[in-house]
Structure formats: structure tokens, C-alpha cells
Short mmCIF file of C-alpha atoms in Angstrom, two decimals:
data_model
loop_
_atom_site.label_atom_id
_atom_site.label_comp_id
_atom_site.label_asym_id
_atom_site.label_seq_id
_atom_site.Cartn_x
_atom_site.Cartn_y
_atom_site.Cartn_z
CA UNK A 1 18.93 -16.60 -0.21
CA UNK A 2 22.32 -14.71 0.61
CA UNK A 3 22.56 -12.54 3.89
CA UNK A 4 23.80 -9.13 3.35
CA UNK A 5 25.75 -6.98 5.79
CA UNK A 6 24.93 -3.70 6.71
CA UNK A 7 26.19 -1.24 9.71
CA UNK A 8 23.92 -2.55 12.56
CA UNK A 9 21.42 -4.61 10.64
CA UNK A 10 21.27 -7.77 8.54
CA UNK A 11 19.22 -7.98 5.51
CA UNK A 12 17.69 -11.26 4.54
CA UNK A 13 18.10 -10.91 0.35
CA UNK A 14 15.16 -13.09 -1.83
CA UNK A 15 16.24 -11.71 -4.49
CA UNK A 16 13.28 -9.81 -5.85
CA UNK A 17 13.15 -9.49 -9.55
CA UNK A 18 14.36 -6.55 -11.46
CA UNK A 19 11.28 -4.38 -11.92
CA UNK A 20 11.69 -3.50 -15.92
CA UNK A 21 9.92 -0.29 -15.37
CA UNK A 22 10.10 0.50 -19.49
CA UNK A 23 8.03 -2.73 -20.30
CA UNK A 24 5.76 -2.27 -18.18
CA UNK A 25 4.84 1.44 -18.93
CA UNK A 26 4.81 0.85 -22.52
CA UNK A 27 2.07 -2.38 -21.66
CA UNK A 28 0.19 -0.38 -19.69
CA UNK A 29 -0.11 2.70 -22.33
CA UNK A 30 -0.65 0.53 -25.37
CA UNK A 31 -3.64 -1.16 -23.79
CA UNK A 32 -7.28 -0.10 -24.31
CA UNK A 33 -7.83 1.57 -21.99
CA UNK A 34 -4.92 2.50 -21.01
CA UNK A 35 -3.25 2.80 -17.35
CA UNK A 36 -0.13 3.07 -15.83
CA UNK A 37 1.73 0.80 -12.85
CA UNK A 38 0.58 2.76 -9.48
CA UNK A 39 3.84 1.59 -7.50
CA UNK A 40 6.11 3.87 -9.81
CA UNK A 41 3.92 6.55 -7.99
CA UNK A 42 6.58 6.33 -4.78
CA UNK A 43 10.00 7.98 -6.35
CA UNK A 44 11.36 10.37 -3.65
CA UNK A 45 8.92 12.96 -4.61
CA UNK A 46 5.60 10.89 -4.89
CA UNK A 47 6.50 9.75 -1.01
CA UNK A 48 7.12 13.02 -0.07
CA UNK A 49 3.60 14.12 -1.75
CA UNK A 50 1.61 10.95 -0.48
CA UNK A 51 2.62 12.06 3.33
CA UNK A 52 1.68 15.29 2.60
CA UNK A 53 -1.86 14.27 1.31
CA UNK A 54 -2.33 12.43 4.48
CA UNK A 55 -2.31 15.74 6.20
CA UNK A 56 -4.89 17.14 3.92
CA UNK A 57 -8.32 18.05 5.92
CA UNK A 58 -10.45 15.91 3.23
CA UNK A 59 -7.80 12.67 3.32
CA UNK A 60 -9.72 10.98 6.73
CA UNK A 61 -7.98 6.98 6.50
CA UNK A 62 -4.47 7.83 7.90
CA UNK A 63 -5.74 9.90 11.10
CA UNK A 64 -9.23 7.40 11.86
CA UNK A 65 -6.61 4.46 11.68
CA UNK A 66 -4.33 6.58 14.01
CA UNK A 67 -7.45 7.03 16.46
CA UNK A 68 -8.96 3.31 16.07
CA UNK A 69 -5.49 2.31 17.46
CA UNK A 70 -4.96 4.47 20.09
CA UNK A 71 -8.48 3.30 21.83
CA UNK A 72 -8.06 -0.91 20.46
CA UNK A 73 -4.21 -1.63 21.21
CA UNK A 74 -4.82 -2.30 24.91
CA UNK A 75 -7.35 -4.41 24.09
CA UNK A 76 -5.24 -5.88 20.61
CA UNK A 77 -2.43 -6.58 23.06
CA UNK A 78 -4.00 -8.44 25.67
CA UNK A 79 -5.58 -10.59 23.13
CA UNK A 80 -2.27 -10.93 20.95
CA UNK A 81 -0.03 -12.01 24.28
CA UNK A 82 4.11 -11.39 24.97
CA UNK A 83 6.84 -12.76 22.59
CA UNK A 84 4.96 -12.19 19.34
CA UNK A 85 7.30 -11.72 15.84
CA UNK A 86 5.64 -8.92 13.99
CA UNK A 87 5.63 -9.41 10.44
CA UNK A 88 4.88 -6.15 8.17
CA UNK A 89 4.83 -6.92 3.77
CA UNK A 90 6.07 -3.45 2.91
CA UNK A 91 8.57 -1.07 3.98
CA UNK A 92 6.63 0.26 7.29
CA UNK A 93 4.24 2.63 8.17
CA UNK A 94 5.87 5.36 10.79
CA UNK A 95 3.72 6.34 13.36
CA UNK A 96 1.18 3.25 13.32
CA UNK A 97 4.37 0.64 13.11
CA UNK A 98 5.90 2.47 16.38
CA UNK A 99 2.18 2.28 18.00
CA UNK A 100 1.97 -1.53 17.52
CA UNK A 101 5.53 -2.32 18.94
CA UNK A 102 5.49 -0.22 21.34
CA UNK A 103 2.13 -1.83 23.13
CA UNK A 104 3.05 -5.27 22.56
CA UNK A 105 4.40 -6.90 25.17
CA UNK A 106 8.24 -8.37 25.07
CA UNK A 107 7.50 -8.46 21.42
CA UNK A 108 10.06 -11.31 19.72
CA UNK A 109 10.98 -8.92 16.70
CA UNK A 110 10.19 -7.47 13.42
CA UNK A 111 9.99 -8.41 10.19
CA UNK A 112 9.49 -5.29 7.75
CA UNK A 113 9.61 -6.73 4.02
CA UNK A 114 10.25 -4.63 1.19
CA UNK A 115 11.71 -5.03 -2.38
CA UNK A 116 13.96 -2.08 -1.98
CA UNK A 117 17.34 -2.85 -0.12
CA UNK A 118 18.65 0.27 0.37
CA UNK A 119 15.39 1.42 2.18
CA UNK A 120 15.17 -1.58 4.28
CA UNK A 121 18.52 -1.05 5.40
CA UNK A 122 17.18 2.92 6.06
CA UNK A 123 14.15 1.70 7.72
CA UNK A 124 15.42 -1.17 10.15
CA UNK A 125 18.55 1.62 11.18
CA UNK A 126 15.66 4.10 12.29
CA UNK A 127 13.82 1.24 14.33
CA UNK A 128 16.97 0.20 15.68
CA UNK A 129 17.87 3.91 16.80
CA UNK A 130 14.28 3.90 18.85
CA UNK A 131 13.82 0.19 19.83
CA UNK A 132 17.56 -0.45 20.59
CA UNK A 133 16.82 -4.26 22.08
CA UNK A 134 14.72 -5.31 19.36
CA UNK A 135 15.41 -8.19 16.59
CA UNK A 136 15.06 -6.66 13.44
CA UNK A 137 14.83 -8.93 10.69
CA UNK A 138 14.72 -7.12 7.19
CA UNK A 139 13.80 -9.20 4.23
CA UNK A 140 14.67 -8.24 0.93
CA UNK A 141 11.61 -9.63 -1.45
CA UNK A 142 8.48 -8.57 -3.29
CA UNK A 143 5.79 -9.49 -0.69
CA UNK A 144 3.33 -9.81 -3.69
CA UNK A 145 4.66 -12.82 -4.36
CA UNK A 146 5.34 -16.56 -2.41
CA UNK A 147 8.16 -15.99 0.14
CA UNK A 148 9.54 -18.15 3.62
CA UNK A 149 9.78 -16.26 6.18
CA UNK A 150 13.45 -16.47 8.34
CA UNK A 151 12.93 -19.84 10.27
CA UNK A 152 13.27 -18.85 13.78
CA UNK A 153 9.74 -16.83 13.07
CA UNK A 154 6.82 -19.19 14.37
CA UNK A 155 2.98 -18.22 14.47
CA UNK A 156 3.27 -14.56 13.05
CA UNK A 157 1.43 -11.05 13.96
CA UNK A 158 1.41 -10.33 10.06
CA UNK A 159 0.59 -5.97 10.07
CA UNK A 160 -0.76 -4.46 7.13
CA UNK A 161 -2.50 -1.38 7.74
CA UNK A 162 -3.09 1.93 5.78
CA UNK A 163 -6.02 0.09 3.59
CA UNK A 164 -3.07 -1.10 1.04
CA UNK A 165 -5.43 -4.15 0.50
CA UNK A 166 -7.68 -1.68 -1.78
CA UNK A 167 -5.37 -1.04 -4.38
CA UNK A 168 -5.64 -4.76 -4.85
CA UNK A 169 -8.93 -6.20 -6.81
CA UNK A 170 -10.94 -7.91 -5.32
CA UNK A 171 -9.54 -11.83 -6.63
CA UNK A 172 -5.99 -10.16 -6.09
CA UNK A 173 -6.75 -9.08 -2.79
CA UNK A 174 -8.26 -12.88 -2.00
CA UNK A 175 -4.86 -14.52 -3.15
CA UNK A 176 -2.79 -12.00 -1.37
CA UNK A 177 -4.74 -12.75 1.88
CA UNK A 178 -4.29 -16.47 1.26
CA UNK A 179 -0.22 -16.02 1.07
CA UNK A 180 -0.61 -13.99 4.15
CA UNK A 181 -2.03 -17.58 5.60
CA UNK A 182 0.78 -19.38 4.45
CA UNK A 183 3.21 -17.37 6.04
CA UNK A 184 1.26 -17.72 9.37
CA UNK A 185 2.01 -21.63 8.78
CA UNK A 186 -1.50 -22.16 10.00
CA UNK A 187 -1.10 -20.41 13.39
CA UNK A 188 -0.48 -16.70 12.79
CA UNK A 189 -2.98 -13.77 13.36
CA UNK A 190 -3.32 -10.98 10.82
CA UNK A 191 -4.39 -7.11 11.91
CA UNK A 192 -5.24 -5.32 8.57
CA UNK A 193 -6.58 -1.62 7.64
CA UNK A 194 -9.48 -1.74 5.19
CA UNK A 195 -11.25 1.74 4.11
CA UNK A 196 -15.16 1.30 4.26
CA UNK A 197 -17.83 2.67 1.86
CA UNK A 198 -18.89 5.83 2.88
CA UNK A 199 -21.12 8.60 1.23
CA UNK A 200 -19.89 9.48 -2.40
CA UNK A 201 -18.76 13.29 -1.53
CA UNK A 202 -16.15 11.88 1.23
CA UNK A 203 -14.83 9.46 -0.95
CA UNK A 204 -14.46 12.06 -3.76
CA UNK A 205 -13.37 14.95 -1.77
CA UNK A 206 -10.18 13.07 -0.28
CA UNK A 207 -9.05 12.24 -3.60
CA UNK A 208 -9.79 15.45 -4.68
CA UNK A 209 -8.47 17.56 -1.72
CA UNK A 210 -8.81 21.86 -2.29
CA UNK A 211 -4.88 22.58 -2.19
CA UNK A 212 -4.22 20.12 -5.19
CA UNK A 213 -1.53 17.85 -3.54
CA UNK A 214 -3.50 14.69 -4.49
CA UNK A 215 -3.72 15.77 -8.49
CA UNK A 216 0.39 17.06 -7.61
CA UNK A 217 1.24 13.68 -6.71
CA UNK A 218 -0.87 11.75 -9.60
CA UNK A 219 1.03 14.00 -12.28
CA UNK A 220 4.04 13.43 -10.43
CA UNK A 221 4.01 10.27 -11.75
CA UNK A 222 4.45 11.50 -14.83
CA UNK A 223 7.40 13.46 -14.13
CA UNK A 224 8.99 10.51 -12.72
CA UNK A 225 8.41 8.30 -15.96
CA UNK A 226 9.78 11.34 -17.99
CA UNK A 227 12.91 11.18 -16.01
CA UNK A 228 13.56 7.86 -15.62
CA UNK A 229 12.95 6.82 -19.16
CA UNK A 230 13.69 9.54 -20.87
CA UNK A 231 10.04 9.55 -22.38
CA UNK A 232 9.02 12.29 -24.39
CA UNK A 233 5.67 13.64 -22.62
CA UNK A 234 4.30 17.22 -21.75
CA UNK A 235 3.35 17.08 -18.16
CA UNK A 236 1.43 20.07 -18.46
CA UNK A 237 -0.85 18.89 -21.12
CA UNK A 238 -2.65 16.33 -18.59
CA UNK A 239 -4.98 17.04 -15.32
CA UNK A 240 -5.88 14.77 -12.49
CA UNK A 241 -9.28 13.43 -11.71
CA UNK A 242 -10.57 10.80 -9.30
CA UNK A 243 -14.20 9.94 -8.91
CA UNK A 244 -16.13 6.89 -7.41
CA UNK A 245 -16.89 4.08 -9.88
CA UNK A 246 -20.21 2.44 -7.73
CA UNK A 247 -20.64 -0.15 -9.96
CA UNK A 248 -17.12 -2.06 -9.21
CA UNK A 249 -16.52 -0.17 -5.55
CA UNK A 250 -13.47 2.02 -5.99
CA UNK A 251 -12.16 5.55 -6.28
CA UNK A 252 -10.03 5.37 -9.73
CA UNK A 253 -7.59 7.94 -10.42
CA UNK A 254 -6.96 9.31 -13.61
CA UNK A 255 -4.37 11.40 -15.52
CA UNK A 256 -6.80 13.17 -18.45
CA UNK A 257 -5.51 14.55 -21.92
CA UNK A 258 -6.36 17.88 -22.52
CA UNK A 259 -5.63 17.48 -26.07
CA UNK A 260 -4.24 15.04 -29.10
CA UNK A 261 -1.31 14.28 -28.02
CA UNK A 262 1.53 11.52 -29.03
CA UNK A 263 4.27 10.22 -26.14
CA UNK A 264 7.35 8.80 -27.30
CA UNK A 265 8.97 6.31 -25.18
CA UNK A 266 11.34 3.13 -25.94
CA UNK A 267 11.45 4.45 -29.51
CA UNK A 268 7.38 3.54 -29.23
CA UNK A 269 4.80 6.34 -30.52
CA UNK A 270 1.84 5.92 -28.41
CA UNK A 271 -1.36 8.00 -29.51
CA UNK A 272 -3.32 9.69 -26.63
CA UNK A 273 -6.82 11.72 -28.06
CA UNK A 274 -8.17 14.91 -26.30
CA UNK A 275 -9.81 13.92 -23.31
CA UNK A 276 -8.50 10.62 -23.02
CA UNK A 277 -7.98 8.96 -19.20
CA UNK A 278 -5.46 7.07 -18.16
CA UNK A 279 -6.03 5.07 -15.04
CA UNK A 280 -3.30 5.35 -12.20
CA UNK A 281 -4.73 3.75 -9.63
CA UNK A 282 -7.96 1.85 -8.09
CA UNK A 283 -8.75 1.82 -4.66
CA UNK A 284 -11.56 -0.12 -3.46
CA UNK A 285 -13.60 0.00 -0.56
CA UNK A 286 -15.35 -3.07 1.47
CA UNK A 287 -18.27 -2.85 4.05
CA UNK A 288 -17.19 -5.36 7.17
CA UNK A 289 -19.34 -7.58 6.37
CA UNK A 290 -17.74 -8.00 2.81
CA UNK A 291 -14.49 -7.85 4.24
CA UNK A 292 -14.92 -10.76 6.63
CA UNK A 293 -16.17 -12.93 3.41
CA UNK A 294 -13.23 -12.27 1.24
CA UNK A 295 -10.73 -12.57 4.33
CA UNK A 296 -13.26 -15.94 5.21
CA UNK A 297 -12.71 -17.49 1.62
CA UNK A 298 -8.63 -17.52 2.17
CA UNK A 299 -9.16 -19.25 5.39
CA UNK A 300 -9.00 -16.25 7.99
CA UNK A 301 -10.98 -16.41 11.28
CA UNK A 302 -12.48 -12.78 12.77
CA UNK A 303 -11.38 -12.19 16.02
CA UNK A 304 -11.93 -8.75 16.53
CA UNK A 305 -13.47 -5.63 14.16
CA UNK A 306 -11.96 -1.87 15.13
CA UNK A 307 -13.94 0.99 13.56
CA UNK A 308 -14.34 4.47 14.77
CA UNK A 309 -17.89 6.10 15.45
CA UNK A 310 -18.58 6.61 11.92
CA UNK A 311 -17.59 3.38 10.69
CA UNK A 312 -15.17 5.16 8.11
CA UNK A 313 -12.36 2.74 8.93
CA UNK A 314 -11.96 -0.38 10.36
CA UNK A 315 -8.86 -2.54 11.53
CA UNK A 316 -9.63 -6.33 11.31
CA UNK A 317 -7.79 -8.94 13.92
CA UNK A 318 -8.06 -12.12 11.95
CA UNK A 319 -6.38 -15.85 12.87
#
């Protein structure tokens, strides 16, 4: 691990792996049936897009998290004590990061983890600029993977929120949940967003949402291949759909041909037929009870369940 300096903030480098973004579009489109990498969804557009879907009327998960927060941090504060490290795998979450810190008490520091330098150095600036006496510990690595954590962090708040766990399957999301453990070293405490089933037509309508920005941002990924690889695709020759799959417990999103169609890409020809989906991205949803089990079988404890009135959403406080 080598330390690298940046104006006001030091960034722990791991060393993630070069994604090899080529390889593992052409995978993904020569398999049967095909699907693309979700995480190439986030170029500067896609993010842009993604908060703007989370202001959409139909898209419920970012503002129920927002309001199971404001009425459980008193509570998730008391019970999580002073001089807590705050560990968060990914590059932070705005709003619901800021409500966290801000009601611990004398938290220790935070620990955002991203595989992108350049926006950890972005992201732990911005903290800085708002929480001027707090340790910020930025930690260049891909947090889907085994990791150690900087020594001087003991017994860990690890914060995932923004039901990120969904996009994982189910086995994925029980290994992930297991490394979380590890980092905790056997006496951290994990506070995690998790979407619940609800009723079909609010599932499908927020992936669906009437002004189009959720099928914007799905084709968007698209564009972004095109430009980054130089991949010869028409954009305009696929739509978006998303619908609720009840038999495995996810919204998948697809990108659907419109007609015969052949991409070029890595000097690869890659046949697509009319009507043809390609899968972008599954997103699977967990009653509590389910929840607890998977959490249970990778050796977390429930301390605490959140969830608004409607039991849309639900924050878990595990140890």
C-alpha cells in the first residue's frame, strides 16, 4: 500500500485493479443472454441522470431512506455511542452521509472507500470543507473485494445505504456481508439500506418513471460504451424496459433491440435479433424477515429495524 498526497487529504492507495472495460463488455454481449456490466452506468452523465431519477415522483427509496433517518438517528446515535470511525464501501452518499456524521457524537473519522482516486480525493475535499475537524481517511480499493482497513480503525460503524446491496444476488450479497464482518474484526456494527417488496405497480413505475430519465440513463450507457470504446452501435435503435421478475425477486432492466442489428466492438461482430434484451441491471428486493436471514448466515446480529409507515424501506443496525 503506498500513501498518496493530495492538497488537504491523504489517500490510502490498494491498488485496485485496472477495470478492462473492453473485455468485459465484449463477455457480457457474447453471452446467452446477453447483459452488460451495470457499474459502467456512472460516467459523468449516468451520475448526473441517476440523481436526477431520484427526484422523480415514482423513484420512492432515496426520499423514505431520507425520512427513516431523520426520525431513527437520535435513537441510532444513542445506541451507536461517541468516538465511532465510520466506514462507508463506496464513494459516499451526499445528503444521508452528512445526516449520519453530523448526529454522531465526537465521531473518530471517516472512511469513504472507492476505486476511483481522483473522486476520493473530490469527495474527502468536500467533507473536509463542511466537517473541518474531522479525520478523513480515503482508501483507494475496490470494496468488492478483501481489503484491511488503516490500523488505527478499531470496531467500525460500516454505512451502506441507498439499497446498493440489491444489485448484488442473493449468494453475492451473502459474501459481501461476510467481508463487511471481517472488516468489523468481530466488533463492528453495520447500518445498511435494503428496498422491500412492495406491490408490483410501485416497483415498476419507479423504474419506469413518466418523464423518461430512468430509460435516459439506461441508454446512456450505451452512449458511454460507444465513446469509450469506440464501438460501433446505433443508440437509437434500442429502448429501455424494466419490469419485476417475481420468480427470482428483482426489477431487471433492459436495453431492447428494435430490430436485427450487428455491434462492432474490439474488431468483434456481435449479432443482436429484433427484439432482443439485454440485461443492465438487477435489483432485488428482500422482506425483513429475509433480510435478517441472509445478514444472520454471514454472522450479523439485528439490533435495530428502521422502516417507514409503509414498510417500503428499511435501514438495518446489525453487530
Amino acid at each position: 500500500m503506498n500513501s498518496i498526497m493530495k492538497p488537504d487529504v491523504e489517500i490510502l492507495d490498494c491498488h485496485p485493479p485496472a477495470d478492462d472495460m473492453q473485455a468485459e463488455v465484449l463477455h457480457g454481449l457474447q453471452r446467452h443472454p446477453k447483459h452488460l456490466p451495470s457499474k459502467y452506468f456512472y460516467d459523468g452523465r449516468g451520475a448526473r441522470l441517476f440523481e436526477a431519477i431520484c427526484e422523480t415522483p415514482e423513484y420512492y427509496p432515496t426520499r423514505t431512506e431520507i425520512g427513516i433517518l431523520k426520525d431513527a438517528l437520535p435513537q441510532l446515535a444513542a445506541a451507536l455511542g461517541p468516538d465511532r470511525w465510520v466506514v462507508e464501501p463506496g464513494s459516499g452518499s451526499g445528503i444521508k452521509t452528512d445526516m449520519l456524521l453530523n448526529a454522531l457524537p465526537d465521531v473518530a473519522g471517516y472512511v469513504p472507500i472507492d476505486i476511483s482516486k481522483a473522486q476520493l480525493a473530490a469527495y474527502a475535499q468536500k467533507l473536509l470543507a463542511a466537517h473541518p475537524v474531522l479525520r478523513v481517511r480515503p482508501v483507494c480499493a475496490d470494496f468488492s473485494r478483501d481489503l484491511d482497513l488503516p490500523a488505527e480503525i478499531a470496531a467500525p460503524v460500516i454505512w451502506f445505504p441507498g439499497s446498493t446491496i440489491g444489485n448484488f444476488s442473493p449468494p453475492q450479497a451473502a459474501a459481501f456481508l461476510a467481508r463487511l464482518r471481517r472488516w468489523g474484526g468481530g466488533a463492528g456494527e453495520l447500518l445498511i439500506g435494503v428496498d422491500l417488496r412492495k406491490p408490483r405497480p410501485v416497483l415498476e413505475a419507479a423504474y419506469n418513471d413518466a418523464q423518461g430519465v430512468t430509460a435516459q440513463f439506461n441508454l446512456n450507457l450505451l452512449h458511454h460504451i460507444r465513446r469509450a470504446l469506440d464501438a460501433q452501435l446505433d443508440v437509437e435503435a434500442f429502448v429501455h424496459q424494466a419490469r419485476w421478475n417475481d420468480e427470482i425477486g428483482a426489477i431487471q432492466m433492459f436495453l431492447v433491440s428494435t430490430q436485427a442489428q450487428i455491434l462492432q466492438l474490439g474488431g468483434q461482430r456481435i449479432t443482436v435479433a429484433a427484439g432482443e434484451a439485454i440485461c443492465t441491471e438487477y435489483s432485488y428486493k428482500y422482506s425483513i424477515e429475509n433480510f435478517q436471514a441472509l445478514a444472520g448466515s454471514a454472522g450479523w446480529q439485528t439490533r435495530q429495524v428502521y422502516t417507514d409507515a409503509q414498510k417500503w424501506f428499511a435501514v438495518f443496525h446489525f453487530r
